[in-house]
Amino acid sequence: MAAVAALVVTTDSAPRHFAAAFEVPCAVVMGPTSPRYTNANLRHQRLVRIDVDCGPCQRRTCALDHVCLRGIETRAVLEACEDLLRA
């Protein structure tokens, strides 16, 4: 099966791993997930995340309104995408 997508933008979830399997470039928006646990297959991926005092916490529910995700600027995701498409 051949890949047909030029780029995938996703969180650290299943689509990220599908993209890696098909070597499709992928911008991965990471919030509470620690990159240490999922740092495989990074050749065609760019991790977009910010450092926050409370993270990475690995929690699905957040008492602080997911500052780790809300703090990620749209521009950072766009830059990761542009970088991947240039490669």
Coordinates of C-alpha atoms in Angstrom, one line a residue:
M1 CA 0.0 0.0 0.0
A2 CA 1.4 3.4 -0.9
A3 CA 1.1 6.6 1.0
V4 CA -1.0 9.3 -0.6
A5 CA -0.7 12.1 2.0
A6 CA 2.0 14.7 1.6
L7 CA 1.9 15.6 5.3
V8 CA 0.1 14.7 8.5
V9 CA -0.5 17.0 11.4
T10 CA -1.7 15.2 14.5
T11 CA -1.3 14.8 18.2
D12 CA 0.8 12.0 19.7
S13 CA -1.8 9.4 18.7
A14 CA -2.5 6.7 16.1
P15 CA -2.3 8.8 13.0
R16 CA 1.3 9.7 14.0
H17 CA 2.2 6.0 13.9
F18 CA 0.5 5.4 10.6
A19 CA 2.4 8.3 9.1
A20 CA 5.7 6.8 10.4
A21 CA 4.8 3.4 9.0
F22 CA 4.3 4.9 5.5
E23 CA 7.2 7.4 5.9
V24 CA 4.8 10.4 5.5
P25 CA 6.1 13.6 7.0
C26 CA 4.3 14.3 10.3
A27 CA 4.1 17.4 12.6
V28 CA 3.3 16.1 16.0
V29 CA 1.6 18.5 18.5
M30 CA 2.5 17.2 21.9
G31 CA 0.9 18.4 25.1
P32 CA 1.0 16.2 28.2
T33 CA 2.8 13.4 26.5
S34 CA 6.5 13.0 27.2
P35 CA 8.7 12.8 24.0
R36 CA 10.9 10.3 25.9
Y37 CA 8.3 7.6 25.7
T38 CA 7.6 8.0 22.0
N39 CA 10.9 9.1 20.4
A40 CA 10.9 6.3 17.8
N41 CA 10.6 6.9 14.0
L42 CA 11.5 10.6 14.2
R43 CA 13.2 10.8 10.8
H44 CA 10.2 12.2 9.1
Q45 CA 8.6 13.9 12.1
R46 CA 8.9 17.2 13.9
L47 CA 7.7 17.4 17.5
V48 CA 5.9 20.7 18.4
R49 CA 5.7 21.3 22.1
I50 CA 6.5 23.8 24.8
D51 CA 8.1 23.2 28.2
V52 CA 5.8 23.9 31.1
D53 CA 6.4 23.6 34.9
C54 CA 3.7 20.9 35.2
G55 CA 4.7 18.7 32.3
P56 CA 5.0 16.4 30.7
C57 CA 2.5 14.8 33.0
Q58 CA 1.0 12.0 30.9
R59 CA -2.5 12.9 32.2
R60 CA -5.7 12.9 30.1
T61 CA -7.4 15.3 32.5
C62 CA -5.8 18.6 33.4
A63 CA -6.5 20.9 36.4
L64 CA -4.7 23.7 34.6
D65 CA -6.6 23.9 31.4
H66 CA -3.9 22.1 29.3
V67 CA -1.5 25.0 29.3
C68 CA 1.0 22.7 27.5
L69 CA -1.3 22.6 24.5
R70 CA -2.9 26.1 24.6
G71 CA 0.6 27.6 24.7
I72 CA 1.6 26.1 21.4
E73 CA 1.5 28.8 18.8
T74 CA -0.1 28.2 15.4
R75 CA 3.1 29.6 13.8
A76 CA 5.2 26.8 15.5
V77 CA 3.0 24.1 13.9
L78 CA 3.2 25.9 10.5
E79 CA 7.0 26.2 10.7
A80 CA 7.3 22.4 11.5
C81 CA 5.1 21.7 8.4
E82 CA 7.1 24.0 6.2
D83 CA 10.3 22.4 7.4
L84 CA 9.0 18.9 6.7
L85 CA 7.8 19.8 3.2
R86 CA 11.2 21.4 2.3
A87 CA 13.0 18.2 3.4

